[in-house]
CSV table of C-alpha atoms in Angstrom, one decimal:
chain,number,residue,atom,x,y,z
O,1,MET,CA,0.0,0.1,0.1
O,2,THR,CA,1.5,3.2,-0.7
O,3,CYS,CA,-0.2,6.9,0.4
O,4,GLN,CA,0.8,9.9,-0.8
O,5,VAL,CA,0.7,13.5,1.9
O,6,ALA,CA,1.6,17.3,-0.2
O,7,GLY,CA,1.7,19.9,2.3
O,8,GLY,CA,0.5,19.6,5.5
O,9,ALA,CA,2.6,21.6,8.9
O,10,PRO,CA,4.4,21.7,10.6
O,11,ARG,CA,5.7,18.3,9.8
O,12,THR,CA,6.8,17.5,13.2
O,13,ASN,CA,3.7,17.0,14.4
O,14,LEU,CA,2.0,15.2,11.5
O,15,THR,CA,1.5,11.3,10.8
O,16,VAL,CA,-0.3,9.3,8.1
O,17,VAL,CA,-1.9,6.3,9.1
O,18,LEU,CA,-3.0,3.0,7.1
O,19,LEU,CA,-6.5,1.5,7.7
O,20,ARG,CA,-8.2,-1.8,6.3
O,21,GLY,CA,-11.2,-1.0,7.2
O,22,GLU,CA,-11.4,0.8,10.9
O,23,GLU,CA,-8.2,-1.8,11.7
O,24,GLU,CA,-5.0,0.7,11.6
O,25,LEU,CA,-1.9,-1.2,9.9
O,26,SER,CA,1.2,1.4,9.6
O,27,ARG,CA,1.7,4.1,11.1
O,28,GLN,CA,4.6,6.6,9.8
O,29,PRO,CA,5.7,9.8,9.6
O,30,ALA,CA,5.4,13.0,6.6
O,31,VAL,CA,8.4,12.7,4.9
O,32,GLY,CA,9.6,14.5,2.2
O,33,GLU,CA,6.8,17.3,-0.4
O,34,PRO,CA,4.9,14.9,-1.0
O,35,ALA,CA,5.0,12.7,1.9
O,36,GLU,CA,4.8,9.1,1.1
O,37,VAL,CA,3.9,5.9,2.9
O,38,THR,CA,4.6,2.4,1.8
O,39,PHE,CA,2.8,-0.6,4.1
O,40,THR,CA,3.3,-3.5,2.9
O,41,VAL,CA,0.1,-6.8,3.1
O,42,ALA,CA,0.0,-10.5,2.4
O,43,ALA,CA,-3.2,-11.0,0.9
O,44,GLY,CA,-5.5,-13.8,1.8
O,45,ARG,CA,-8.9,-14.7,1.1
O,46,GLU,CA,-9.6,-12.9,4.1
O,47,ASP,CA,-9.4,-9.4,2.6
O,48,HIS,CA,-11.4,-10.2,-0.7
O,49,LEU,CA,-13.6,-7.5,-1.1
O,50,ALA,CA,-11.9,-5.2,2.4
O,51,ASN,CA,-11.5,-1.9,2.1
O,52,PHE,CA,-7.9,0.4,2.9
O,53,SER,CA,-7.4,3.8,3.2
O,54,CYS,CA,-4.9,6.5,4.1
O,55,ARG,CA,-5.6,9.2,6.4
O,56,THR,CA,-3.6,11.6,7.7
O,57,ASP,CA,-3.2,13.0,12.0
O,58,LEU,CA,-1.9,17.0,13.0
O,59,ASP,CA,-1.9,16.5,16.4
O,60,LEU,CA,-1.5,20.5,17.7
O,61,ARG,CA,-3.3,19.4,21.3
O,62,PRO,CA,0.2,19.6,23.0
O,63,ARG,CA,-0.1,23.5,20.8
O,64,GLY,CA,-3.1,24.2,22.9
O,65,LEU,CA,-5.1,23.2,19.7
O,66,GLY,CA,-6.8,20.0,18.6
O,67,LEU,CA,-5.8,17.2,16.9
O,68,PHE,CA,-6.5,17.8,12.9
O,69,GLN,CA,-8.1,14.2,11.4
O,70,ASN,CA,-7.6,13.8,6.5
O,71,SER,CA,-8.6,11.0,5.2
O,72,SER,CA,-8.3,9.5,1.0
O,73,ALA,CA,-11.5,7.7,-0.4
O,74,PRO,CA,-11.5,4.4,0.5
O,75,ARG,CA,-9.6,1.5,-2.2
O,76,GLN,CA,-11.4,-2.2,-2.4
O,77,LEU,CA,-9.0,-5.4,-2.3
O,78,ARG,CA,-10.3,-8.6,-4.3
O,79,THR,CA,-8.2,-11.2,-4.2
O,80,PHE,CA,-8.4,-15.0,-6.3
O,81,ALA,CA,-6.7,-17.8,-5.3
O,82,LEU,CA,-6.2,-20.1,-9.5
O,83,PRO,CA,-5.0,-23.7,-8.7
O,84,ILE,CA,-1.6,-24.9,-11.0
O,85,THR,CA,-3.9,-27.8,-12.6
O,86,ALA,CA,-6.6,-27.1,-15.5
O,87,PRO,CA,-9.7,-27.5,-16.0
O,88,HIS,CA,-11.5,-31.6,-15.9
O,89,LEU,CA,-13.2,-31.0,-20.0
O,90,VAL,CA,-15.9,-34.3,-20.0
O,91,VAL,CA,-16.8,-33.7,-24.1
O,92,PRO,CA,-18.1,-36.7,-26.8
O,93,ARG,CA,-15.5,-38.7,-29.1
O,94,ILE,CA,-17.5,-38.5,-31.9
O,95,LEU,CA,-21.0,-36.7,-32.6
O,96,GLU,CA,-23.1,-37.2,-36.0
O,97,VAL,CA,-24.1,-33.9,-38.1
O,98,GLY,CA,-27.3,-32.9,-36.8
O,99,THR,CA,-27.5,-34.9,-33.2
O,100,THR,CA,-26.6,-33.0,-30.1
O,101,ARG,CA,-24.4,-34.4,-26.7
O,102,SER,CA,-23.3,-32.5,-23.9
O,103,VAL,CA,-20.5,-30.8,-22.8
O,104,ASN,CA,-19.7,-30.3,-19.0
O,105,CYS,CA,-16.2,-28.3,-16.8
O,106,ILE,CA,-15.6,-28.6,-13.7
O,107,LEU,CA,-13.1,-26.8,-12.1
O,108,GLU,CA,-11.9,-27.3,-8.3
O,109,GLY,CA,-9.4,-25.0,-5.6
O,110,LEU,CA,-10.4,-21.2,-7.0
O,111,PHE,CA,-11.4,-18.2,-4.9
O,112,PRO,CA,-13.9,-17.2,-5.3
O,113,ALA,CA,-16.1,-20.0,-7.9
O,114,SER,CA,-18.9,-17.3,-7.7
O,115,GLU,CA,-16.9,-14.9,-10.3
O,116,ALA,CA,-15.3,-16.3,-12.6
O,117,GLN,CA,-15.5,-16.6,-16.2
O,118,VAL,CA,-16.5,-20.0,-18.4
O,119,HIS,CA,-16.4,-19.9,-22.1
O,120,LEU,CA,-17.2,-23.3,-24.2
O,121,ALA,CA,-16.0,-23.0,-27.8
O,122,LEU,CA,-16.3,-25.7,-30.5
O,123,GLY,CA,-14.7,-24.9,-32.8
O,124,ASN,CA,-15.1,-21.2,-33.9
O,125,GLN,CA,-18.9,-21.8,-32.2
O,126,THR,CA,-19.6,-20.3,-29.1
O,127,LEU,CA,-21.5,-23.1,-26.7
O,128,ASN,CA,-24.7,-21.3,-24.3
O,129,SER,CA,-23.4,-22.4,-21.0
O,130,THR,CA,-25.7,-23.0,-17.5
O,131,VAL,CA,-22.7,-22.1,-15.3
O,132,GLU,CA,-23.1,-22.7,-10.9
O,133,SER,CA,-20.7,-22.6,-8.0
O,134,HIS,CA,-20.2,-24.1,-5.1
O,135,GLY,CA,-17.4,-23.5,-2.7
O,136,ASP,CA,-14.2,-24.0,-4.6
O,137,THR,CA,-15.5,-25.2,-6.9
O,138,ILE,CA,-17.0,-24.0,-10.2
O,139,SER,CA,-19.0,-26.3,-13.2
O,140,ALA,CA,-19.9,-24.9,-16.6
O,141,THR,CA,-22.3,-27.0,-18.7
O,142,ALA,CA,-23.6,-26.8,-22.2
O,143,THR,CA,-25.2,-28.6,-25.0
O,144,ALA,CA,-22.5,-28.5,-28.7
O,145,VAL,CA,-25.7,-29.2,-32.0
O,146,ALA,CA,-22.4,-30.9,-34.7
O,147,ARG,CA,-23.2,-28.7,-38.3
O,148,ALA,CA,-22.5,-30.1,-41.5
O,149,GLU,CA,-19.8,-27.7,-42.0
O,150,GLN,CA,-17.7,-28.7,-38.7
O,151,GLU,CA,-17.8,-32.4,-40.9
O,152,GLY,CA,-14.5,-33.8,-39.4
O,153,ALA,CA,-11.5,-32.6,-36.9
O,154,GLN,CA,-12.4,-30.6,-33.9
O,155,GLU,CA,-12.1,-28.7,-31.3
O,156,ILE,CA,-13.5,-28.3,-28.1
O,157,VAL,CA,-12.8,-26.0,-25.6
O,158,CYS,CA,-13.7,-24.9,-22.2
O,159,ASN,CA,-11.7,-21.1,-20.8
O,160,ILE,CA,-12.1,-20.2,-17.2
O,161,THR,CA,-11.2,-16.9,-16.1
O,162,LEU,CA,-10.4,-15.2,-13.0
O,163,GLY,CA,-9.6,-11.9,-12.3
O,164,ASN,CA,-6.3,-11.3,-14.2
O,165,ASP,CA,-6.2,-15.4,-14.6
O,166,GLY,CA,-7.3,-17.9,-16.5
O,167,ARG,CA,-6.6,-21.9,-17.1
O,168,GLU,CA,-8.1,-23.6,-20.1
O,169,ALA,CA,-8.6,-26.7,-21.7
O,170,ARG,CA,-8.6,-28.6,-24.8
O,171,GLU,CA,-10.5,-31.7,-26.0
O,172,LYS,CA,-10.6,-33.0,-29.8
O,173,LEU,CA,-14.1,-34.8,-31.4
O,174,THR,CA,-14.7,-36.0,-34.8
O,175,VAL,CA,-17.8,-34.6,-35.9
O,176,TYR,CA,-20.1,-36.8,-39.3
O,177,SER,CA,-22.4,-37.4,-40.4
O,178,PHE,CA,-23.8,-41.4,-41.3
O,179,TRP,CA,-26.6,-41.4,-44.5
O,180,GLY,CA,-28.2,-44.1,-43.7
O,181,PRO,CA,-29.2,-47.4,-44.6
O,182,THR,CA,-31.3,-46.4,-46.8
O,183,ILE,CA,-33.4,-49.9,-48.6
O,184,ASN,CA,-35.7,-49.3,-51.4
O,185,LEU,CA,-37.8,-52.0,-53.3
O,186,SER,CA,-38.4,-52.1,-57.2
O,187,GLU,CA,-42.0,-52.8,-56.4
O,188,PRO,CA,-43.2,-52.6,-53.2
O,189,ASN,CA,-46.5,-54.0,-54.9
O,190,ALA,CA,-45.5,-56.1,-57.2
O,191,SER,CA,-47.7,-59.6,-59.1
O,192,GLU,CA,-46.7,-62.9,-58.1
O,193,GLY,CA,-44.1,-63.7,-60.7
O,194,THR,CA,-43.1,-60.0,-61.1
O,195,ALA,CA,-39.2,-59.2,-61.0
O,196,VAL,CA,-38.6,-56.9,-58.2
O,197,THR,CA,-35.5,-55.4,-57.4
O,198,VAL,CA,-33.7,-55.2,-53.7
O,199,THR,CA,-31.7,-51.7,-53.2
O,200,CYS,CA,-29.6,-50.9,-50.3
O,201,ALA,CA,-27.8,-47.5,-49.9
O,202,ALA,CA,-25.8,-45.4,-47.7
O,203,GLY,CA,-23.5,-42.3,-47.5
O,204,ALA,CA,-19.8,-41.7,-48.2
O,205,ARG,CA,-17.6,-43.9,-46.6
O,206,VAL,CA,-19.9,-45.7,-45.5
O,207,GLN,CA,-20.4,-50.0,-46.5
O,208,VAL,CA,-23.4,-51.9,-46.7
O,209,MET,CA,-24.3,-54.5,-46.4
O,210,LEU,CA,-27.9,-56.2,-48.1
O,211,GLU,CA,-28.9,-59.8,-46.9
O,212,GLY,CA,-25.2,-60.9,-46.0
O,213,LEU,CA,-24.6,-59.5,-49.6
O,214,PRO,CA,-21.1,-56.2,-49.2
O,215,ALA,CA,-21.3,-53.9,-51.4
O,216,ALA,CA,-18.7,-54.4,-54.2
O,217,ALA,CA,-17.1,-51.1,-51.7
O,218,PRO,CA,-17.8,-48.3,-49.5
O,219,GLY,CA,-19.7,-45.7,-50.8
O,220,GLN,CA,-21.3,-48.1,-52.6
O,221,PRO,CA,-25.1,-49.2,-52.8
O,222,ALA,CA,-26.2,-53.3,-52.6
O,223,GLN,CA,-28.8,-55.4,-54.3
O,224,PHE,CA,-30.2,-57.9,-56.1
O,225,GLN,CA,-33.8,-58.6,-58.0
O,226,LEU,CA,-36.4,-61.6,-57.3
O,227,ASN,CA,-39.3,-63.5,-59.2
O,228,ALA,CA,-42.2,-63.1,-56.0
O,229,THR,CA,-43.8,-65.5,-55.5
O,230,GLU,CA,-47.1,-66.4,-52.9
O,231,MET,CA,-43.7,-67.4,-50.3
O,232,ASP,CA,-42.2,-64.3,-50.4
O,233,ASP,CA,-45.7,-62.3,-49.4
O,234,ARG,CA,-45.1,-59.8,-46.0
O,235,ARG,CA,-41.0,-60.3,-46.6
O,236,SER,CA,-38.4,-58.4,-44.9
O,237,PHE,CA,-36.0,-57.4,-46.6
O,238,PHE,CA,-32.9,-56.9,-44.3
O,239,CYS,CA,-29.7,-54.0,-44.9
O,240,ASN,CA,-26.1,-53.6,-42.7
O,241,ALA,CA,-24.4,-50.0,-42.2
O,242,THR,CA,-21.2,-49.7,-40.9
O,243,LEU,CA,-19.1,-46.9,-40.7
O,244,GLU,CA,-15.7,-46.0,-39.1
O,245,VAL,CA,-14.8,-43.2,-36.9
O,246,ASP,CA,-12.1,-42.2,-35.2
O,247,GLY,CA,-11.5,-46.1,-33.7
O,248,GLU,CA,-15.0,-46.7,-33.6
O,249,THR,CA,-17.3,-49.1,-35.3
O,250,LEU,CA,-20.4,-47.9,-35.8
O,251,HIS,CA,-24.2,-50.1,-37.2
O,252,ARG,CA,-27.0,-49.2,-38.4
O,253,ASN,CA,-30.4,-51.2,-39.5
O,254,SER,CA,-32.5,-50.5,-41.7
O,255,SER,CA,-35.8,-53.3,-43.7
O,256,VAL,CA,-38.1,-52.7,-45.4
O,257,GLN,CA,-41.6,-55.6,-46.3
O,258,LEU,CA,-41.6,-57.3,-49.5
O,259,ARG,CA,-46.0,-57.0,-50.5
O,260,VAL,CA,-46.7,-59.2,-53.0
O,261,LEU,CA,-50.2,-59.9,-54.4
O,262,TYR,CA,-51.6,-62.9,-55.7
O,263,GLY,CA,-55.3,-64.5,-56.5
O,264,PRO,CA,-57.2,-66.3,-53.4
O,265,LYS,CA,-56.1,-70.4,-52.1
O,266,ILE,CA,-58.4,-72.5,-50.0
O,267,ASP,CA,-55.4,-74.7,-47.8
O,268,GLN,CA,-57.4,-77.9,-48.2
O,269,ALA,CA,-55.2,-79.7,-45.1
O,270,LYS,CA,-57.2,-77.0,-42.9
O,271,CYS,CA,-60.7,-77.3,-44.6
O,272,PRO,CA,-61.8,-80.7,-44.8
O,273,GLN,CA,-64.4,-81.8,-47.8
O,274,ARG,CA,-66.2,-83.8,-45.4
O,275,LEU,CA,-67.7,-84.0,-42.4
O,276,THR,CA,-69.8,-86.1,-40.6
O,277,TRP,CA,-71.0,-84.5,-37.4
O,278,LYS,CA,-73.7,-84.8,-35.0
O,279,GLU,CA,-77.2,-83.6,-34.8
O,280,LYS,CA,-77.2,-80.5,-31.9
O,281,THR,CA,-73.8,-80.2,-30.7
O,282,THR,CA,-71.5,-77.1,-31.5
O,283,HIS,CA,-68.7,-77.4,-34.1
O,284,VAL,CA,-66.6,-74.9,-36.0
O,285,LEU,CA,-65.9,-74.5,-39.9
O,286,GLN,CA,-62.3,-73.7,-40.1
O,287,CYS,CA,-61.9,-73.9,-43.6
O,288,GLN,CA,-58.5,-70.6,-44.2
O,289,ALA,CA,-57.8,-68.6,-47.4
O,290,ARG,CA,-54.7,-66.9,-48.3
O,291,GLY,CA,-54.2,-64.0,-50.6
O,292,ASN,CA,-52.8,-60.8,-51.4
O,293,PRO,CA,-55.3,-59.0,-50.9
O,294,ASP,CA,-57.0,-60.8,-48.2
O,295,PRO,CA,-59.8,-62.5,-49.0
O,296,GLN,CA,-63.5,-63.2,-48.4
O,297,MET,CA,-64.3,-67.1,-46.8
O,298,HIS,CA,-67.8,-68.3,-47.6
O,299,CYS,CA,-69.8,-71.3,-48.3
O,300,PHE,CA,-73.1,-72.0,-49.9
O,301,HIS,CA,-75.2,-74.9,-49.2
O,302,GLU,CA,-76.0,-75.7,-52.8
O,303,GLY,CA,-79.2,-76.7,-52.2
O,304,SER,CA,-81.1,-73.6,-50.4
O,305,HIS,CA,-78.5,-70.6,-50.4
O,306,VAL,CA,-78.0,-71.2,-46.7
O,307,GLU,CA,-74.1,-70.2,-45.1
O,308,LEU,CA,-72.5,-71.8,-43.2
O,309,PRO,CA,-70.6,-69.7,-40.4
O,310,ILE,CA,-66.7,-70.1,-40.9
O,311,GLY,CA,-64.1,-69.7,-37.9
O,312,VAL,CA,-67.0,-69.6,-34.9
O,313,PRO,CA,-68.9,-71.6,-32.8
O,314,PHE,CA,-72.6,-73.5,-34.2
O,315,PHE,CA,-74.7,-75.4,-33.3
O,316,VAL,CA,-75.5,-78.1,-35.7
O,317,ARG,CA,-78.8,-79.0,-37.0
O,318,LEU,CA,-80.1,-82.2,-38.6
O,319,ASN,CA,-81.6,-79.8,-42.2
O,320,TYR,CA,-77.3,-79.2,-42.3
O,321,THR,CA,-77.1,-81.9,-44.0
O,322,GLY,CA,-75.2,-82.1,-48.0
O,323,THR,CA,-73.2,-80.3,-50.4
O,324,TYR,CA,-72.0,-76.4,-49.5
O,325,ALA,CA,-69.6,-74.3,-51.8
O,326,CYS,CA,-66.5,-72.9,-50.2
O,327,LYS,CA,-65.1,-69.4,-52.3
O,328,ALA,CA,-62.8,-67.7,-51.6
O,329,SER,CA,-62.7,-64.8,-53.8
O,330,SER,CA,-60.8,-60.9,-53.8
O,331,SER,CA,-59.6,-58.3,-56.8
O,332,ARG,CA,-57.6,-60.8,-57.9
O,333,GLY,CA,-59.3,-64.0,-58.5
O,334,VAL,CA,-62.5,-67.4,-56.3
O,335,HIS,CA,-60.6,-70.8,-55.4
O,336,THR,CA,-63.9,-72.5,-54.3
O,337,VAL,CA,-64.1,-75.9,-52.8
O,338,THR,CA,-66.8,-78.6,-52.5
O,339,VAL,CA,-67.8,-79.6,-48.4
O,340,VAL,CA,-70.0,-82.4,-47.8
O,341,MET,CA,-71.7,-82.4,-44.3
O,342,ASN,CA,-73.2,-85.8,-43.2
O,343,VAL,CA,-75.4,-85.1,-39.9
O,344,GLN,CA,-76.6,-87.8,-38.2
O,345,ASP,CA,-79.6,-88.1,-36.1
O,346,ARG,CA,-78.8,-87.9,-32.5
O,347,ASN,CA,-82.3,-90.7,-32.4
O,348,LEU,CA,-80.0,-93.3,-34.6
O,349,ARG,CA,-78.5,-94.1,-31.5
O,350,ALA,CA,-81.2,-95.2,-29.6
O,351,VAL,CA,-83.2,-97.1,-32.2
O,352,ASN,CA,-80.2,-99.2,-33.4
O,353,ILE,CA,-79.9,-99.9,-29.4
O,354,VAL,CA,-83.5,-100.2,-29.4
O,355,LEU,CA,-83.1,-103.4,-32.9
O,356,GLY,CA,-80.4,-105.0,-31.2
O,357,VAL,CA,-81.4,-105.8,-28.2
O,358,LEU,CA,-85.5,-106.9,-29.8
O,359,ALA,CA,-82.7,-109.2,-32.2
O,360,ILE,CA,-80.9,-110.6,-29.3
O,361,LEU,CA,-84.4,-111.7,-27.6
O,362,GLY,CA,-84.9,-113.0,-31.4
O,363,VAL,CA,-82.7,-115.3,-31.1
O,364,VAL,CA,-83.4,-116.8,-28.2
O,365,THR,CA,-86.4,-117.6,-28.2
O,366,THR,CA,-86.4,-119.2,-31.3
O,367,VAL,CA,-82.8,-121.3,-29.4
O,368,ALA,CA,-85.8,-121.9,-26.7
O,369,ALA,CA,-88.6,-123.6,-28.4
O,370,LEU,CA,-86.4,-125.5,-30.8
O,371,LEU,CA,-84.7,-127.6,-26.9
O,372,HIS,CA,-88.5,-127.5,-25.9
O,373,VAL,CA,-89.6,-129.3,-29.0
O,374,PHE,CA,-86.8,-131.8,-29.3
O,375,GLY,CA,-87.1,-132.4,-25.6
O,376,VAL,CA,-90.4,-132.9,-25.8
O,377,GLN,CA,-89.9,-135.6,-28.5
O,378,LYS,CA,-87.1,-137.1,-27.3
O,379,ARG,CA,-89.8,-138.1,-23.7
O,380,SER,CA,-92.6,-139.9,-26.4
O,381,ASP,CA,-93.3,-143.5,-26.6
O,382,THR,CA,-95.0,-146.5,-28.0
O,383,TYR,CA,-97.3,-149.0,-24.6
O,384,ARG,CA,-98.9,-152.8,-25.7
O,385,VAL,CA,-101.6,-154.2,-23.1
O,386,ASN,CA,-100.7,-158.2,-22.0
O,387,GLN,CA,-104.8,-158.9,-22.3
O,388,GLY,CA,-103.9,-162.7,-20.4
O,389,SER,CA,-103.7,-161.8,-17.2
O,390,THR,CA,-105.1,-159.8,-14.3
O,391,TRP,CA,-102.0,-157.5,-13.6
O,392,LEU,CA,-101.7,-155.4,-16.2
O,393,PRO,CA,-97.8,-154.5,-16.1
O,394,LEU,CA,-96.8,-151.9,-19.7
O,395,THR,CA,-93.9,-152.9,-21.4
O,396,SER,CA,-92.1,-150.5,-23.9
O,397,ARG,CA,-92.4,-151.1,-27.7
O,398,GLN,CA,-88.8,-149.7,-29.4
O,399,PRO,CA,-89.8,-147.3,-32.3
O,400,GLU,CA,-88.4,-149.9,-35.2
O,401,GLU,CA,-90.7,-152.2,-34.0
O,402,ALA,CA,-94.1,-153.0,-35.8
O,403,VAL,CA,-96.9,-152.2,-34.2
O,404,GLY,CA,-98.8,-154.4,-35.8
O,405,GLU,CA,-96.4,-158.2,-33.8
O,406,ASN,CA,-97.4,-160.7,-31.8
O,407,PRO,CA,-97.4,-160.0,-28.1
O,408,SER,CA,-94.5,-162.8,-27.0
């Protein structure tokens, strides 16, 4: 601190006082014209924003007069402290054109942190940053947006200044563009039998692979051709793109679906041509048709033209017996399958049981009658009367003897 005093007499009674606020730091006599008084202060954090001033005391009290004082305007001291280390800068290594990423810059050990200034920039593009301070730490966050004209090697700079000093950090960043992959079909909706070309392309330096088939070189498209069939309907084609950026391999995928237009076809394996169901039972007619566009499926009785429900449960009646024409139709054509339904009467089984029981009873009755007749014939015989005696014994005559033979 230096204080200059001009004038004032008698000088022997003039003293120069240096102050920090109200605290007296030094008191020295005024010597010379102008008098100059110097005092060295070791500035510390506690001196930040402190007021320093100079006061002259002309003490004439020994001569019966008073003490005359004069003070200078106060001067405010601002102190600061910066670490010797550079800020810690966190940035992405790569950044795609048109995308945004967060950038962070942090520095610890500075005083006062709240008064530090932070400047973040991507190349010559200043980034709008949000700065926060906590204690002796300051942090800044910004959003970096990559532009097409910045493609290539770039640098992100973080500069923190405090007082008349500053610290700086730099990090490299590669701005790249990754267009694609884009996959196209020459006929997105192709009729069956049509030749369809599938092409996959991407930007420069990008290697594409279509359905496992690589392009001839990076930046070149990959393609192949096929004849569209029913099996290709709803088929998806996949393309993979690869780009090397600053030692990092990037991958992207794309796909497209082919629609093949073909006429309706009824799957006869899922639509049986002969059905045998019992009356008063619930069944589902599983007749399905495929095609593009999706066909409409109907089954009509060939005689009564009554429609039979398809794919939903329905109550089977006896009059459902007959032949049905199951027709699938769309704008691409018509396919018809004949289905014969035989509905059995639920009472038929009871009738059959009764007839069977009656047949068995008839057989049993016939067998019993035959056995009875055979038994009666076996017990039947011819007997004679002996007239020469009053005692009338009966003797048996063998069946083979003649009836007119004389008794013995």
